[in-house]
Coordinates of C-alpha atoms in Angstrom, one line a residue:
Chain T
X1 CA 30.3 -18.1 -5.8
X2 CA 29.9 -17.6 -9.5
X3 CA 32.3 -14.8 -10.2
X4 CA 31.8 -11.1 -9.7
X5 CA 29.3 -8.5 -10.8
X6 CA 29.9 -7.4 -14.3
X7 CA 28.5 -5.0 -17.0
X8 CA 26.5 -7.9 -18.4
X9 CA 24.7 -8.3 -15.1
X10 CA 24.0 -4.5 -14.9
X11 CA 22.5 -4.7 -18.5
X12 CA 20.3 -7.7 -17.5
X13 CA 18.9 -5.7 -14.6
X14 CA 18.4 -2.6 -16.8
X15 CA 16.4 -4.8 -19.2
X16 CA 14.3 -6.2 -16.3
X17 CA 13.8 -2.4 -15.3
X18 CA 12.5 -1.7 -18.8
X19 CA 9.9 -4.5 -18.3
X20 CA 9.0 -3.0 -14.9
X21 CA 8.3 0.4 -16.6
X22 CA 6.2 -1.4 -19.3
X23 CA 4.2 -3.3 -17.0
X24 CA 3.5 -0.1 -14.6
X25 CA 2.4 1.7 -17.9
X26 CA 0.1 -1.2 -18.9
X27 CA -1.3 -1.5 -15.3
X28 CA -1.8 2.4 -15.0
X29 CA -3.5 2.7 -18.4
X30 CA -5.8 -0.4 -18.0
X31 CA -6.5 0.4 -14.2
X32 CA -7.1 4.2 -15.2
X33 CA -9.9 3.1 -17.7
X34 CA -11.4 0.7 -15.2
X35 CA -11.0 3.1 -12.4
X36 CA -13.0 5.7 -14.3
X37 CA -15.8 3.2 -14.4
X38 CA -15.6 2.6 -10.7
X39 CA -15.6 6.2 -10.2
X40 CA -18.8 6.7 -12.3
X41 CA -20.5 3.9 -10.7
X42 CA -19.4 5.1 -7.1
X43 CA -21.1 8.5 -7.9
X44 CA -23.9 7.2 -9.8
X45 CA -27.5 8.1 -8.9
X46 CA -28.7 4.3 -9.1
X47 CA -28.4 2.9 -5.7
X48 CA -27.5 -0.7 -6.9
X49 CA -24.6 0.7 -9.0
X50 CA -23.3 2.5 -6.0
X51 CA -23.6 -0.7 -3.8
X52 CA -22.0 -3.1 -6.3
X53 CA -19.0 -0.7 -6.8
X54 CA -18.6 -0.3 -3.0
X55 CA -18.5 -4.0 -2.5
X56 CA -16.1 -4.3 -5.2
X57 CA -13.7 -1.7 -3.9
X58 CA -14.0 -3.1 -0.4
X59 CA -13.2 -6.7 -1.6
X60 CA -10.1 -5.5 -3.6
X61 CA -8.9 -3.2 -1.0
X62 CA -9.4 -5.8 1.8
X63 CA -7.4 -8.6 -0.1
X64 CA -3.5 -8.5 -0.7
X65 CA -2.4 -8.0 -4.2
X66 CA -0.4 -11.2 -4.0
X67 CA -3.5 -13.1 -3.6
X68 CA -5.5 -11.3 -6.4
X69 CA -2.4 -12.1 -8.6
X70 CA -2.6 -15.8 -7.6
X71 CA -6.3 -16.1 -8.2
X72 CA -6.0 -14.4 -11.7
X73 CA -3.1 -16.5 -12.5
X74 CA -4.4 -19.9 -11.3
X75 CA -8.1 -19.0 -12.0
X76 CA -7.7 -18.2 -15.7
X77 CA -5.5 -21.3 -16.0
X78 CA -8.3 -23.6 -14.8
X79 CA -10.8 -22.3 -17.2
X80 CA -8.5 -22.9 -19.9
X81 CA -7.0 -19.5 -20.8
X82 CA -3.3 -19.7 -20.6
X83 CA -2.2 -16.1 -20.1
X84 CA 1.5 -15.1 -20.5
X85 CA 2.7 -13.9 -17.1
X86 CA 2.9 -10.3 -18.5
X87 CA -0.9 -10.3 -19.1
X88 CA -1.6 -12.2 -15.9
X89 CA 0.3 -9.6 -13.8
X90 CA -1.3 -6.7 -16.1
X91 CA -4.8 -7.9 -15.3
X92 CA -4.3 -8.4 -11.6
X93 CA -2.7 -4.9 -11.3
X94 CA -5.5 -3.5 -13.3
X95 CA -8.1 -4.9 -10.9
X96 CA -5.9 -3.6 -8.0
X97 CA -5.4 -0.1 -9.4
X98 CA -9.0 0.3 -10.5
X99 CA -10.3 -0.1 -7.0
X100 CA -7.7 2.3 -5.6
X101 CA -7.9 4.9 -8.5
X102 CA -11.8 4.7 -8.6
X103 CA -11.9 5.6 -5.0
X104 CA -9.3 8.4 -5.1
X105 CA -11.3 10.0 -8.0
X106 CA -14.5 9.5 -6.3
X107 CA -13.1 11.6 -3.4
X108 CA -12.1 14.3 -6.0
X109 CA -15.3 14.5 -7.7
X110 CA -17.1 14.7 -4.3
X111 CA -14.7 17.5 -3.3
X112 CA -16.1 19.7 -6.1
X113 CA -18.7 22.0 -4.4
X114 CA -22.2 20.8 -4.6
X115 CA -23.3 24.1 -5.8
X116 CA -21.5 23.3 -9.1
X117 CA -23.9 20.4 -9.6
X118 CA -26.9 22.6 -8.7
X119 CA -25.9 25.3 -11.0
X120 CA -25.5 23.0 -14.0
X121 CA -28.9 21.5 -13.2
X122 CA -30.5 25.1 -13.3
X123 CA -28.8 25.6 -16.7
X124 CA -30.5 22.4 -17.9
X125 CA -27.3 20.5 -18.5
X126 CA -27.6 16.6 -18.5
X127 CA -25.8 14.6 -16.0
X128 CA -23.2 13.6 -18.5
X129 CA -22.7 17.2 -19.6
X130 CA -22.4 18.4 -16.1
X131 CA -19.7 15.6 -15.3
X132 CA -17.7 16.2 -18.4
X133 CA -17.9 19.9 -18.8
X134 CA -18.2 21.2 -15.3
X135 CA -17.2 18.7 -12.6
X136 CA -14.3 16.7 -14.2
X137 CA -12.2 19.7 -15.1
X138 CA -12.3 20.9 -11.6
X139 CA -11.9 17.4 -10.1
X140 CA -8.9 16.7 -12.3
X141 CA -7.0 19.5 -10.8
X142 CA -7.4 18.1 -7.3
X143 CA -7.1 14.5 -8.5
X144 CA -3.5 15.1 -10.1
X145 CA -1.2 14.8 -7.0
X146 CA -2.7 11.7 -5.5
X147 CA -2.8 10.0 -8.8
X148 CA 0.8 10.6 -9.5
X149 CA 1.4 9.3 -5.9
X150 CA -0.6 6.1 -6.7
X151 CA 1.6 5.7 -9.8
X152 CA 4.6 5.1 -7.5
X153 CA 2.6 2.6 -5.6
X154 CA 1.7 0.9 -8.9
X155 CA 5.5 0.8 -9.9
X156 CA 6.4 -0.7 -6.6
X157 CA 3.6 -3.3 -6.9
X158 CA 4.8 -4.5 -10.1
X159 CA 7.7 -6.3 -8.2
X160 CA 5.0 -8.9 -7.1
X161 CA 4.7 -10.0 -10.8
X162 CA 8.1 -11.8 -10.1
X163 CA 6.4 -14.5 -8.2
X164 CA 4.5 -15.6 -11.4
X165 CA 7.7 -15.8 -13.3
X166 CA 7.6 -12.7 -15.0
X167 CA 11.2 -11.2 -15.6
X168 CA 10.9 -7.6 -14.4
X169 CA 13.4 -5.9 -12.2
X170 CA 12.9 -7.9 -9.1
X171 CA 12.9 -11.2 -10.8
X172 CA 16.1 -10.2 -12.8
X173 CA 17.7 -9.4 -9.4
X174 CA 16.8 -12.8 -8.1
X175 CA 18.3 -14.6 -11.3
X176 CA 21.5 -12.5 -10.9
X177 CA 21.8 -13.1 -7.1
X178 CA 21.2 -16.7 -7.5
X179 CA 24.2 -17.0 -9.7
X180 CA 26.6 -14.6 -7.7
X181 CA 25.2 -14.8 -4.2
X182 CA 26.1 -11.3 -3.2
X183 CA 22.6 -10.1 -2.0
X184 CA 23.6 -6.8 -0.5
X185 CA 25.1 -5.7 -3.9
X186 CA 22.5 -7.1 -6.2
X187 CA 19.3 -6.1 -4.3
X188 CA 21.0 -3.0 -3.3
X189 CA 21.4 -2.0 -7.0
X190 CA 17.8 -3.2 -7.8
X191 CA 16.7 -0.9 -5.0
X192 CA 18.6 2.0 -6.4
X193 CA 17.0 1.4 -9.6
X194 CA 13.5 1.4 -8.3
X195 CA 14.3 4.5 -6.3
X196 CA 15.4 6.1 -9.4
X197 CA 12.0 5.4 -10.8
X198 CA 9.9 6.4 -8.1
X199 CA 11.5 9.1 -6.3
X200 CA 11.1 11.8 -9.0
X201 CA 7.4 10.8 -9.3
X202 CA 7.1 11.2 -5.4
X203 CA 8.7 14.6 -5.7
X204 CA 6.6 15.6 -8.5
X205 CA 3.4 14.4 -6.6
X206 CA 4.3 16.7 -3.7
X207 CA 5.2 19.7 -5.7
X208 CA 1.9 19.3 -7.5
X209 CA 0.1 19.3 -4.0
X210 CA 2.0 22.2 -2.9
X211 CA 0.9 24.3 -6.0
X212 CA -2.7 23.3 -5.5
X213 CA -2.6 24.3 -1.9
X214 CA -1.1 27.7 -2.8
X215 CA -3.8 28.1 -5.6
X216 CA -6.5 27.2 -3.0
X217 CA -5.2 29.5 -0.3
X218 CA -5.3 32.5 -2.7
X219 CA -8.7 31.7 -3.8
X220 CA -10.1 31.6 -0.1
Chain C
X1 CA -14.6 -24.7 -20.4
X2 CA -16.7 -26.0 -17.6
X3 CA -15.0 -25.9 -14.3
X4 CA -16.2 -27.8 -11.2
X5 CA -15.5 -26.1 -8.0
X6 CA -14.3 -28.4 -5.3
X7 CA -14.1 -26.5 -2.0
X8 CA -14.9 -29.8 0.0
X9 CA -11.4 -31.2 -0.4
X10 CA -10.1 -28.1 1.2
X11 CA -12.0 -28.8 4.5
X12 CA -9.3 -31.1 6.1
X13 CA -6.9 -28.1 5.8
X14 CA -8.8 -25.5 7.9
X15 CA -6.4 -26.1 10.9
X16 CA -3.6 -25.1 8.7
X17 CA -5.6 -21.8 7.3
X18 CA -6.2 -21.0 10.9
X19 CA -2.7 -21.3 12.0
X20 CA -1.6 -19.2 9.1
X21 CA -4.1 -16.5 9.7
X22 CA -3.1 -16.4 13.5
X23 CA 0.4 -16.0 12.4
X24 CA -0.4 -13.2 10.0
X25 CA -2.3 -11.4 12.8
X26 CA 0.8 -12.0 15.2
X27 CA 3.2 -10.7 12.9
X28 CA 1.1 -7.5 12.2
X29 CA 0.5 -6.7 15.7
X30 CA 4.3 -6.9 16.6
X31 CA 5.2 -5.1 13.5
X32 CA 2.7 -2.2 14.3
X33 CA 3.7 -1.7 17.8
X34 CA 7.5 -1.5 16.9
X35 CA 6.6 0.4 13.6
X36 CA 4.7 3.0 15.8
X37 CA 7.6 3.4 18.0
X38 CA 10.3 3.8 15.2
X39 CA 7.9 6.1 13.3
X40 CA 7.3 8.4 16.3
X41 CA 11.0 8.6 16.9
X42 CA 11.8 9.1 13.4
X43 CA 9.1 11.8 13.0
X44 CA 10.7 13.7 16.2
X45 CA 14.2 13.2 14.6
X46 CA 13.2 15.0 11.5
X47 CA 11.8 17.9 13.5
X48 CA 14.9 18.1 15.8
X49 CA 17.7 20.5 15.7
X50 CA 20.3 18.0 14.9
X51 CA 20.9 18.4 11.1
X52 CA 22.4 15.0 10.6
X53 CA 19.7 13.2 12.6
X54 CA 16.9 14.9 10.5
X55 CA 18.8 13.9 7.2
X56 CA 19.2 10.5 8.3
X57 CA 15.5 10.0 9.4
X58 CA 14.5 11.7 6.1
X59 CA 16.6 9.4 4.0
X60 CA 15.2 6.3 5.9
X61 CA 11.6 7.4 5.1
X62 CA 12.2 8.1 1.4
X63 CA 14.2 5.0 0.7
X64 CA 11.6 2.9 2.2
X65 CA 8.6 4.6 0.6
X66 CA 10.2 4.6 -3.0
X67 CA 11.3 1.0 -3.1
X68 CA 9.2 -2.2 -3.3
X69 CA 8.7 -4.2 -0.1
X70 CA 9.8 -7.3 -1.8
X71 CA 13.1 -5.9 -2.5
X72 CA 13.4 -4.8 1.0
X73 CA 12.7 -8.3 2.1
X74 CA 15.3 -9.7 -0.1
X75 CA 17.9 -7.2 0.9
X76 CA 17.3 -7.7 4.5
X77 CA 16.7 -11.4 4.6
X78 CA 19.4 -12.7 2.1
X79 CA 21.8 -9.8 3.1
X80 CA 21.9 -10.7 6.7
X81 CA 22.1 -14.3 5.9
X82 CA 25.2 -13.7 3.6
X83 CA 26.7 -11.5 6.3
X84 CA 26.6 -14.7 8.6
X85 CA 23.6 -13.5 10.5
X86 CA 21.0 -16.2 10.3
X87 CA 17.7 -15.1 11.8
X88 CA 14.7 -17.4 12.2
X89 CA 12.4 -16.8 9.6
X90 CA 9.6 -15.5 11.8
X91 CA 12.0 -12.9 13.0
X92 CA 13.4 -11.9 9.7
X93 CA 9.8 -11.5 8.3
X94 CA 8.7 -9.4 11.3
X95 CA 11.8 -7.3 11.0
X96 CA 11.4 -6.4 7.5
X97 CA 7.7 -5.4 8.3
X98 CA 8.9 -3.2 11.1
X99 CA 11.4 -1.7 8.8
X100 CA 8.6 -1.0 6.3
X101 CA 6.0 0.1 8.4
X102 CA 8.1 2.3 10.6
X103 CA 8.8 4.7 7.5
X104 CA 5.1 5.1 6.5
X105 CA 4.3 5.6 10.1
X106 CA 7.0 8.3 10.4
X107 CA 5.4 10.1 7.4
X108 CA 1.9 10.0 8.8
X109 CA 2.8 11.0 12.3
X110 CA 5.1 13.9 10.9
X111 CA 2.0 15.1 8.8
X112 CA 0.1 15.2 12.1
X113 CA 2.8 17.0 14.0
X114 CA 2.8 19.8 11.2
X115 CA -0.9 20.4 11.8
X116 CA 0.1 21.6 15.5
X117 CA 0.0 25.4 15.4
X118 CA 3.5 26.8 16.4
X119 CA 1.5 29.0 18.8
X120 CA 0.5 26.0 20.8
X121 CA 4.2 25.2 21.2
X122 CA 5.2 28.7 22.0
X123 CA 2.3 28.8 24.8
X124 CA 3.7 25.6 26.2
X125 CA 7.2 27.0 26.4
X126 CA 5.8 30.3 28.0
X127 CA 4.2 28.0 30.6
X128 CA 7.6 26.6 31.3
X129 CA 6.8 23.1 30.3
X130 CA 9.8 20.8 29.6
X131 CA 10.7 19.6 26.2
X132 CA 9.5 15.9 26.8
X133 CA 6.3 17.4 28.3
X134 CA 5.7 19.6 25.2
X135 CA 6.5 16.7 22.9
X136 CA 4.1 14.3 24.6
X137 CA 1.1 16.6 25.8
X138 CA 1.2 19.3 23.2
X139 CA 2.5 17.7 20.0
X140 CA 2.4 14.0 20.2
X141 CA -1.1 13.3 21.7
X142 CA -3.0 15.8 19.8
X143 CA -1.4 14.8 16.5
X144 CA -1.7 11.1 16.9
X145 CA -5.4 11.6 17.7
X146 CA -5.7 13.5 14.5
X147 CA -3.8 11.0 12.3
X148 CA -5.4 8.0 13.9
X149 CA -7.7 7.1 10.8
X150 CA -4.6 7.1 8.4
X151 CA -2.4 5.2 10.9
X152 CA -5.0 2.4 11.4
X153 CA -5.5 2.3 7.7
X154 CA -1.7 1.8 7.2
X155 CA -1.7 -0.9 9.7
X156 CA -4.3 -2.9 7.8
X157 CA -2.5 -2.4 4.5
X158 CA 0.5 -3.8 6.4
X159 CA -1.3 -6.8 7.3
X160 CA -2.2 -7.4 3.8
X161 CA 1.5 -6.7 2.6
X162 CA 2.6 -9.3 5.1
X163 CA 1.5 -11.8 2.5
X164 CA 4.6 -10.9 0.7
X165 CA 6.8 -12.5 3.5
X166 CA 5.8 -15.8 2.0
X167 CA 8.4 -15.3 -0.6
X168 CA 11.1 -16.0 2.1
X169 CA 8.9 -19.0 3.1
X170 CA 7.4 -17.4 6.2
X171 CA 4.5 -19.7 7.2
X172 CA 1.9 -17.1 7.5
X173 CA -1.5 -17.3 5.7
X174 CA -0.1 -17.0 2.1
X175 CA 2.6 -19.5 2.8
X176 CA 0.3 -21.9 4.0
X177 CA -2.1 -21.3 1.0
X178 CA 1.1 -22.1 -1.2
X179 CA 1.8 -25.5 0.5
X180 CA -1.9 -26.3 0.7
X181 CA -2.4 -25.8 -3.1
X182 CA 0.6 -27.8 -3.9
X183 CA -0.8 -30.7 -1.8
X184 CA -4.4 -30.5 -2.8
X185 CA -4.0 -29.4 -6.6
X186 CA -7.0 -27.0 -5.9
X187 CA -5.0 -23.8 -6.4
X188 CA -8.0 -21.7 -7.6
X189 CA -10.3 -22.8 -4.6
X190 CA -7.4 -22.4 -2.3
X191 CA -6.7 -18.8 -3.2
X192 CA -10.4 -18.0 -3.1
X193 CA -10.7 -19.2 0.4
X194 CA -7.5 -17.1 1.5
X195 CA -8.8 -14.2 -0.2
X196 CA -12.1 -14.5 1.8
X197 CA -10.0 -15.1 4.9
X198 CA -7.8 -11.9 4.3
X199 CA -10.9 -9.8 3.5
X200 CA -12.5 -11.1 6.9
X201 CA -9.2 -10.3 8.8
X202 CA -8.9 -6.8 7.2
X203 CA -12.6 -6.0 8.2
X204 CA -12.0 -7.4 11.7
X205 CA -8.9 -5.3 12.2
X206 CA -10.6 -2.3 10.9
X207 CA -13.4 -2.7 13.6
X208 CA -10.7 -3.5 16.3
X209 CA -9.0 -0.3 15.5
X210 CA -12.3 1.5 15.5
X211 CA -13.2 0.4 18.9
X212 CA -9.7 1.0 20.3
X213 CA -9.8 4.4 18.9
X214 CA -12.9 5.3 20.7
X215 CA -11.4 3.9 23.9
X216 CA -8.1 5.8 23.7
X217 CA -9.4 9.0 22.2
X218 CA -12.8 9.5 24.1
X219 CA -13.0 13.2 22.9
X220 CA -12.8 12.2 19.4
X221 CA -12.9 15.4 17.1
X222 CA -13.4 15.5 13.4
X223 CA -10.3 15.8 11.4
X224 CA -9.2 19.2 10.8
X225 CA -11.1 21.0 13.4
X226 CA -8.8 23.3 15.5
X227 CA -7.6 21.8 18.7

């Protein structure tokens, strides 16, 4: 209705894409730190810590990210903290990824053979030394493919930030579509841009996984 | 900074919440049934001898898995509308869900099929089983049994993702929440209530899948054990 798709529209979409990348990086960095904490609590020796973190993970994994986003957005609003949409989206994505990353990493830590823990104990290493010097380096190898895979998940989830008015790629596409009303074209281009971000990561995750499996088979 | 929670004013809306929750479950069940069919067909297509079909199925899976669900919804819903095909919102929402969950299911089922040892298939061929028999008895049933935990997990995730269809104003639980909060001005409380409802539904669904799994796979073996 409002003319045809021009270079300016494409530039607008690319700017949105940049914000998608920024938000993904923010969410992944914050979520990684919090997820590490969740992982530590999930593998802690204190029962209470394990239970608290278990409930946290179950709660977050059992509610849609969209609802988490609304709770954070409206919740912080009523307590009087006016967050800019970027931060509101960043915080909710952090909460979301911390639960998933914590659970992924817990699995990786537990995949390290028990005897490694026992051997470190025999060498009189403290629990923290054991974790940092013995367990984590081995767990990190196993953790890389699923972590990269989850990064794709985070990248896709940032599209939900559009509902609180943050202008990332999806929101930008909506804006352009509202003026042109050529949904196949506009959302098609947005889809291609997302694909261009996510597909290389997916491929990378898969090749990492294959390499890891090869290494393991040789070791066995 | 003091905030007084007022859940009482939401009491009058509980029939709405219930209606929304039921609609979410209804959409999820339909999407999972059709998604499973598409996923299985797609996984078979990727293994088949026809190159173009394998490429097509592979492209479908990769495209869906590497783009956000929200973009898929907008593409399908507004795209179809602009092409002159006006679907009712419920049908459109379910259609996007089927489209989405089908690809994830295909990938999971394919992973299950890959665990079937080639020797099993050769043995079945040697015994003179027909191709449909081989697919059903030797490949599909054991592999579905093996990936059942991932499949049911994916379906629970789909139930949660269905909240996104509220963006095309589907009147499921999140859509209901949006209209309730704009009427009651109690947005924080509304979304807390809805979060609790979703959590309860996710637990319920997990339990239902567990019971269903025990019923259809009575000889449940542990993952990764040789068949």
